[in-house]
Coordinates of C-alpha atoms in Angstrom, one line a residue:
Chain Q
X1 CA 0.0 0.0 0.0
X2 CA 3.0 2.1 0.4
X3 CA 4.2 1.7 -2.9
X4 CA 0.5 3.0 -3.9
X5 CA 0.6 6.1 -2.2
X6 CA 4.4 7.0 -3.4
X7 CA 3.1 6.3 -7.2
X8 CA -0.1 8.2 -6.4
X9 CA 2.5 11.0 -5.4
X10 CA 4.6 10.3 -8.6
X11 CA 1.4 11.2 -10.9
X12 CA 0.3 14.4 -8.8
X13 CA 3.6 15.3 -9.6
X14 CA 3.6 14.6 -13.3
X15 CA 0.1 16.8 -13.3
X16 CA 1.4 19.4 -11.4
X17 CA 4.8 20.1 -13.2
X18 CA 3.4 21.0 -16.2
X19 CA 0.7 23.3 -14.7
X20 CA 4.0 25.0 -13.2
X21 CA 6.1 25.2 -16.1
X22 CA 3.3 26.5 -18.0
X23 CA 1.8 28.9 -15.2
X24 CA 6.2 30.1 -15.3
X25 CA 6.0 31.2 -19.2
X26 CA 2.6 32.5 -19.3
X27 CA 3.3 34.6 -16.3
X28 CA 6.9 35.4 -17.0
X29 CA 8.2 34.2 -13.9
X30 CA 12.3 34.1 -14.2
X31 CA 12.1 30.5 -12.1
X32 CA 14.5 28.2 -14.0
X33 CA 12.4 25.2 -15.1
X34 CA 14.8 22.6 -13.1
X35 CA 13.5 24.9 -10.1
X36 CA 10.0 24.6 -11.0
X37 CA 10.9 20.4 -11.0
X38 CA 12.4 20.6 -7.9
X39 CA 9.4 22.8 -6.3
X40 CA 6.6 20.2 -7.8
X41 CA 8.8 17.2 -6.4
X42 CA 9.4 18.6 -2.6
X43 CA 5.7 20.3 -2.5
X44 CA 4.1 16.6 -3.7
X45 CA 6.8 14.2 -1.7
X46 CA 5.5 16.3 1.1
X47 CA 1.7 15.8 0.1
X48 CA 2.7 11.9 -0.2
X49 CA 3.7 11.5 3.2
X50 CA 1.1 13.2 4.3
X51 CA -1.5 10.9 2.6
X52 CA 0.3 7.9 3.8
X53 CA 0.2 8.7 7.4
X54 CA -3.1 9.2 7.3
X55 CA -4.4 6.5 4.7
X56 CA -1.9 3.6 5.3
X57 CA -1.9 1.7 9.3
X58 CA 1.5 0.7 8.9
X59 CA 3.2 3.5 6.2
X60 CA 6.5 2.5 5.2
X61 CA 8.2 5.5 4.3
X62 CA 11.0 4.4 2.1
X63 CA 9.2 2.5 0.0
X64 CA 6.7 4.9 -0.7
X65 CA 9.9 7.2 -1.4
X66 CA 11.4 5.0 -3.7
X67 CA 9.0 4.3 -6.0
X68 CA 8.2 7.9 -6.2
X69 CA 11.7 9.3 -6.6
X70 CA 12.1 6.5 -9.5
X71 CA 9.1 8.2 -11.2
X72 CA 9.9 11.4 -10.9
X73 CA 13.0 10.9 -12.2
X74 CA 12.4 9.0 -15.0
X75 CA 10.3 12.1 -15.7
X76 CA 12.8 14.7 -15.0
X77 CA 15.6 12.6 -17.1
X78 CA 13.0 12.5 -20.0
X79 CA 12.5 16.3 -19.5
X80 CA 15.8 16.9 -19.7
X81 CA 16.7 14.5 -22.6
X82 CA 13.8 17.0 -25.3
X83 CA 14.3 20.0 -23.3
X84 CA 17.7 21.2 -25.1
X85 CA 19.2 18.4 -26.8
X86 CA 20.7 19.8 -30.0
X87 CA 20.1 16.2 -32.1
X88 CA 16.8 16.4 -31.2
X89 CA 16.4 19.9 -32.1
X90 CA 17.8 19.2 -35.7
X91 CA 15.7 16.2 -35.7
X92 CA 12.3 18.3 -35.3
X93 CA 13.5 21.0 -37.4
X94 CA 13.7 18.8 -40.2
X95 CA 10.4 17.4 -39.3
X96 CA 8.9 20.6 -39.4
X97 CA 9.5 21.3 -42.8
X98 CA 7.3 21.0 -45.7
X99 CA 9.1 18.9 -47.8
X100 CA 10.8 16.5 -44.5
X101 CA 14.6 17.0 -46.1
X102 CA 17.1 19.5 -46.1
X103 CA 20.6 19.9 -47.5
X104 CA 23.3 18.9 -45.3
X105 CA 25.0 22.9 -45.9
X106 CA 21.6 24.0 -44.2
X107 CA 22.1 22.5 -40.8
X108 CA 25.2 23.2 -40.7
X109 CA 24.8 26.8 -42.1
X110 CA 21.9 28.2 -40.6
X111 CA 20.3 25.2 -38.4
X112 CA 23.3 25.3 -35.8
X113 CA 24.4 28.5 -35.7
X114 CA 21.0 29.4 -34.6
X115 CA 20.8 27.0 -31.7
X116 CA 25.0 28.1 -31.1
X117 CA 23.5 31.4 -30.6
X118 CA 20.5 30.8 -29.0
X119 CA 22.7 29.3 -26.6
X120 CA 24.8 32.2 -25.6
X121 CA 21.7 34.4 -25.2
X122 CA 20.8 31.8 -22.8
X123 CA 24.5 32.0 -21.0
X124 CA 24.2 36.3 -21.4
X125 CA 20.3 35.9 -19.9
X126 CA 21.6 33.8 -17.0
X127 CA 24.4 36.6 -16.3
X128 CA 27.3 34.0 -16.7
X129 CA 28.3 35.8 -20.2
X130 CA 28.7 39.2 -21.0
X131 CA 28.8 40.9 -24.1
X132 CA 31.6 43.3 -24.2
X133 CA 31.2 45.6 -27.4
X134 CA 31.2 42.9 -30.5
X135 CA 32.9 39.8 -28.2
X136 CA 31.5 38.5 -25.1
X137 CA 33.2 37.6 -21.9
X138 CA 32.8 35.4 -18.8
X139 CA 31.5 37.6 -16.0
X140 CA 33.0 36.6 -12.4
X141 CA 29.7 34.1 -12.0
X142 CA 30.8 32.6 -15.3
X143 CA 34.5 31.9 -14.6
X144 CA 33.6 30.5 -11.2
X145 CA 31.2 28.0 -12.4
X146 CA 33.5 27.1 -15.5
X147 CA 36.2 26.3 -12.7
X148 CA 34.4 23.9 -11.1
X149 CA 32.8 22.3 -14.2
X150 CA 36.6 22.0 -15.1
X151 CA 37.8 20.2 -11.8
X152 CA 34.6 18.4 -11.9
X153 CA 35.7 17.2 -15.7
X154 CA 39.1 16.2 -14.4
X155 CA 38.0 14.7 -11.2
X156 CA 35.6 12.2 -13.5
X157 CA 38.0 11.8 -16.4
X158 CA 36.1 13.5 -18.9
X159 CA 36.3 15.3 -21.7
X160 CA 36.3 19.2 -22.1
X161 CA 35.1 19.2 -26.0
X162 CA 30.7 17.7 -25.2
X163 CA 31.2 15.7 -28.2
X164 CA 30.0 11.8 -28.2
X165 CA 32.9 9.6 -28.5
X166 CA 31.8 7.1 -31.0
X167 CA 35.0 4.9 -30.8
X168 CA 35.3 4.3 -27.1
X169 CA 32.2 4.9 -25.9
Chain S
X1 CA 5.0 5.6 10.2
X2 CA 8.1 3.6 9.8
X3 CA 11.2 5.9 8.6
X4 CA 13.8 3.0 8.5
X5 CA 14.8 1.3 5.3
X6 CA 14.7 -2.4 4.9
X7 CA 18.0 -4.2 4.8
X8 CA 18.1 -4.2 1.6
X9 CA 16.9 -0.9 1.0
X10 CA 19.7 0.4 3.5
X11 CA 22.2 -1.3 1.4
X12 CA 20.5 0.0 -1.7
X13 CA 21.0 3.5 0.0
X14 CA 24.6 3.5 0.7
X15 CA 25.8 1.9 -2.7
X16 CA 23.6 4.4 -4.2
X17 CA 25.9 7.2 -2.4
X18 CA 29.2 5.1 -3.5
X19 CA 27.8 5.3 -6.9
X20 CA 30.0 8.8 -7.9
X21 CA 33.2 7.3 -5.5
X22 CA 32.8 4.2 -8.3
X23 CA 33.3 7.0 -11.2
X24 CA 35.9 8.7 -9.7
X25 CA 38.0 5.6 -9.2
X26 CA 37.2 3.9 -12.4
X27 CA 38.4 7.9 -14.1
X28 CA 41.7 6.7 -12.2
X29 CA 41.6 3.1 -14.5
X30 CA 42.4 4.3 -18.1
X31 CA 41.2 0.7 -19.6
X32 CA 37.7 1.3 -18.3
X33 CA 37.3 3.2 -21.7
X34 CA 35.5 6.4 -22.7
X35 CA 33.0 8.3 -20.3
X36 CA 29.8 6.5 -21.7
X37 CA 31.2 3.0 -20.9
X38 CA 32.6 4.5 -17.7
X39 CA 29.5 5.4 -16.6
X40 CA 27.5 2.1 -17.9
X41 CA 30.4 -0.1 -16.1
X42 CA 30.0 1.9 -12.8
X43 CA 26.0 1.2 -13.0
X44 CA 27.0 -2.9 -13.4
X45 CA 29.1 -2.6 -10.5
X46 CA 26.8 -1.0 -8.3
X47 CA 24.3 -3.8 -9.4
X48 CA 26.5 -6.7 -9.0
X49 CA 26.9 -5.2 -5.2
X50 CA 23.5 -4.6 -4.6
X51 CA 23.0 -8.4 -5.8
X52 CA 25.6 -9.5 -3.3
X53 CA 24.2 -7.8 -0.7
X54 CA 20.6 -9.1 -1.2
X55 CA 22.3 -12.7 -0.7
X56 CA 24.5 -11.9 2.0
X57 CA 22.7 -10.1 4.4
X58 CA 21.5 -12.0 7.2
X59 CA 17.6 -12.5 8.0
X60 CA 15.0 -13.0 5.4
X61 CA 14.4 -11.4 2.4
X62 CA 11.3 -9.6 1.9
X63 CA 9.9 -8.4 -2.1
X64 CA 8.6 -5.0 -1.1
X65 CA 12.3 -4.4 0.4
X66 CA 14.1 -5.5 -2.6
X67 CA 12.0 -3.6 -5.2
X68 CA 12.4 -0.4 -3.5
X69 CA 15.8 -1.1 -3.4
X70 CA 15.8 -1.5 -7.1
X71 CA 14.2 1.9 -7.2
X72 CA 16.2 3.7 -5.1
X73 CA 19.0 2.4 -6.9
X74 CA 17.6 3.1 -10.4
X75 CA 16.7 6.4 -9.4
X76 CA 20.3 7.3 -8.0
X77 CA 21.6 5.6 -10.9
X78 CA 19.5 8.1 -13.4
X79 CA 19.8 11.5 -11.2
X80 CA 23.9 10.8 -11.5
X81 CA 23.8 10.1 -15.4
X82 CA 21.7 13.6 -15.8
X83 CA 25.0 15.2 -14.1
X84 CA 27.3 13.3 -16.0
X85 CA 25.7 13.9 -19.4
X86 CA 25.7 17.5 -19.0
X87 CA 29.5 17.1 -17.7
X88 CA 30.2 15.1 -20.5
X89 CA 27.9 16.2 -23.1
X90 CA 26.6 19.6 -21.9
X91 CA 26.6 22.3 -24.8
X92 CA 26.0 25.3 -23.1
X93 CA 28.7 24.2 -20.5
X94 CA 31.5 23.3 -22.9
X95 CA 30.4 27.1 -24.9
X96 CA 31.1 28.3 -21.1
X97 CA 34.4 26.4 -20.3
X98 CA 35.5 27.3 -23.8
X99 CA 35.1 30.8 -23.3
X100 CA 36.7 30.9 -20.1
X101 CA 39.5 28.8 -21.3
X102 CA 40.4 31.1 -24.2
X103 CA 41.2 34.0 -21.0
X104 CA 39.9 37.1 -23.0
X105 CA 36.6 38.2 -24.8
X106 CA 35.5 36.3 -27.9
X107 CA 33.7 36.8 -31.1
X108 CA 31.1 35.1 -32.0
X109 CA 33.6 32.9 -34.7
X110 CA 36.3 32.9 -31.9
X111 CA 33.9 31.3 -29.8
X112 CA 32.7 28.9 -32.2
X113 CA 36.3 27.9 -33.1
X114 CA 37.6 28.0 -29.4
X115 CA 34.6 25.8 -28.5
X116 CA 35.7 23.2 -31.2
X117 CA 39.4 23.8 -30.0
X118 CA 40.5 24.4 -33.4
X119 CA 37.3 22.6 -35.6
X120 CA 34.2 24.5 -36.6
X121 CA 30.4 24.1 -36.1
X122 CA 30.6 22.0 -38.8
X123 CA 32.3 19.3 -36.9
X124 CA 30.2 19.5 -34.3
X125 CA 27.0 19.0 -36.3
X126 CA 28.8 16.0 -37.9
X127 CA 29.0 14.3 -34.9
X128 CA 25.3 15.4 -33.8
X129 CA 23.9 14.0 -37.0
X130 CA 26.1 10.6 -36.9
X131 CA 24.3 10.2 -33.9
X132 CA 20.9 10.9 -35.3
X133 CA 22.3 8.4 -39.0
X134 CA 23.7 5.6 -36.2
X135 CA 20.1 5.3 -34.6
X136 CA 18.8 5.2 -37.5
X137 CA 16.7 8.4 -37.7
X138 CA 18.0 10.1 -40.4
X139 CA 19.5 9.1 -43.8
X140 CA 21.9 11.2 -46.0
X141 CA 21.1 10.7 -49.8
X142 CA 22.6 13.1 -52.3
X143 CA 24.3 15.5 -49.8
X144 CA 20.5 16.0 -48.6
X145 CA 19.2 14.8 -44.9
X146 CA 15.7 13.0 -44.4
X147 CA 14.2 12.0 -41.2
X148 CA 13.6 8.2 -41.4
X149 CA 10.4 6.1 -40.1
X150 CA 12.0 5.7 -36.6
X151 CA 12.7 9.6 -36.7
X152 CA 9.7 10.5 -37.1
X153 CA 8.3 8.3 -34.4
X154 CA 11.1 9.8 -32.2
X155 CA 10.1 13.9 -33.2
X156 CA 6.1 12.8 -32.6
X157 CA 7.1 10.9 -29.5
X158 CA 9.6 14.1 -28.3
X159 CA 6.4 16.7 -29.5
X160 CA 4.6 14.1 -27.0
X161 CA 6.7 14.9 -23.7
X162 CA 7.3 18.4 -24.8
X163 CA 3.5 19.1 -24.3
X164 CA 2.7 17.1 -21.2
X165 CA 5.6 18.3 -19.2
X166 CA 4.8 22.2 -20.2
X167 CA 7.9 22.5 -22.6
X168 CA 5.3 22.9 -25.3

């Protein structure tokens, strides 16, 4: 019965994210969408528990817990994996056309360059980026958090150049 | 209420905690291969322990115990590979580190090329698109690209979660 009320949890949450991220644009809230995830999460773990003390004799907290933290994220990895993946994105822009195709000098043209810039905006927006005249810079925010994605990198032996490895991976 | 983990659950618990101290030691092991398999082998190794422990600990097992172990350890398993991707595979983070790396402002086309170390955003969109060609979602036919059957099952699935979680 546990494992009920966690999943019962799991789907208020998977109603109530949406509501949030959409409620967020419509209103022009400048929450981070991650935050709004987080918020839903905490706000119906909370509402979980609480339906479990009351509903369930014998509520056993953890597995309640797990079953909902393995639903939500699943959800929040599959949010993640359309939210900004740039395969995807050239995937649905070629979708979205008319005629389904499009030459290879267009994606690589126009297609990315777009999405290279939409990026920085994003970067500028977030105040980790500056533009400075026609070049931009990292602002102090920026270099800090590039340090410790760069130890981080190190620390877990990866890679500083986000492209798949397709020979040893 | 009762706030204590099963046995197994416990053990699921702790392993799931070790799970990053795994990565960090098999970074150390240069035949573990690239950070994909890294990661995969790290997730088989925390399995293979949580198997172990499932055998070895004393008293009786009980299902409800050993499920929600399997979900606590799923879930750890997929809240560290959303960290790792974006460590690994993050492009707004490399666009950051690049930047930074380079120590002064940037153009837009110093950025690009800094970002690539040298390449161009045509390299990168190769390897973005052999991606897409390897699963079998696009195909390449006279220097033109076409989304395949399976791609457009994957953009109308994608569309799918972009609406119900609010992306739109």
């Amino acid at each position: 019965m546990s494992f009920v009320v966690g999943f019962l949890a799991a789907v208020t949450f998977a109603l109530l994210s949406p509501v949030l991220q959409l409620m967020a644009r419509a209103r022009g809230w400048t929450v981070a969408p991650v935050t709004l995830l987080a918020i839903a999460a905490i706000v119906t773990h909370g509402l979980g528990v609480m339906l479990g003390v009351f509903v369930v004799a014998q509520f056993q907290y953890w597995d309640a817990a797990s079953i909902f933290g393995f639903c939500v994220m699943g959800y929040v990895f599959a949010f993640g994996a359309v939210y900004k993946s740039v395969s995807l994105e050239i995937l649905l822009g070629l979708v979205g056309r008319t005629e389904r195709r499009a030459p290879l000098s267009d994606i690589v043209e126009r297609q990315v360059p777009a999405l290279f810039q939409g990026r920085i905006g994003n970067l500028v927006d977030s105040g980790l980026v500056e533009p400075v005249g026609s070049h931009f810079a990292a602002t102090a925010a920026g270099r800090t958090m590039a340090g410790r994605v760069g130890q981080l990198r190190h620390a877990f032996g990866i890679g500083d150049t986000s492209l798949y490895d397709f020979s040893s991976d | 209420m009762n706030m204590l983990p099963g046995p197994a659950q416990a053990a699921a618990i702790g392993l799931s905690l070790a799970l990053p101290l795994v990565l960090l030691c098999y970074a150390r092991i240069a035949a573990t291969g690239g950070s994909g398999r890294r990661f995969r082998l790290g997730c088989v190794s925390i399995l293979a322990l949580y198997a172990i422990a499932c055998i070895a600990l004393p008293g009786q097992r009980h299902l409800d115990d050993v499920i929600g172990g399997l979900f606590l350890l799923a879930t750890a398993m997929m809240f560290f590979y959303i960290l790792f991707s974006l460590l690994a595979w993050g492009f707004t983070l490399t666009l950051l580190t690049a930047l930074d790396k380079a120590g002064r402002p940037l153009t837009l086309e110093q950025w690009a090329v800094a970002y690539m170390q040298g390449g161009d955003l045509g390299t990168f969109t190769h390897n973005r698109l052999k991606l897409l060609v390897g699963a079998g979602m696009l195909t390449v036919a006279d220097g033109k690209l076409a989304p395949t059957t399976k791609g457009m099952a994957v953009a109308r699935l994608v569309k799918f979660v972009r609406l119900s979680t609010g992306i739109g």
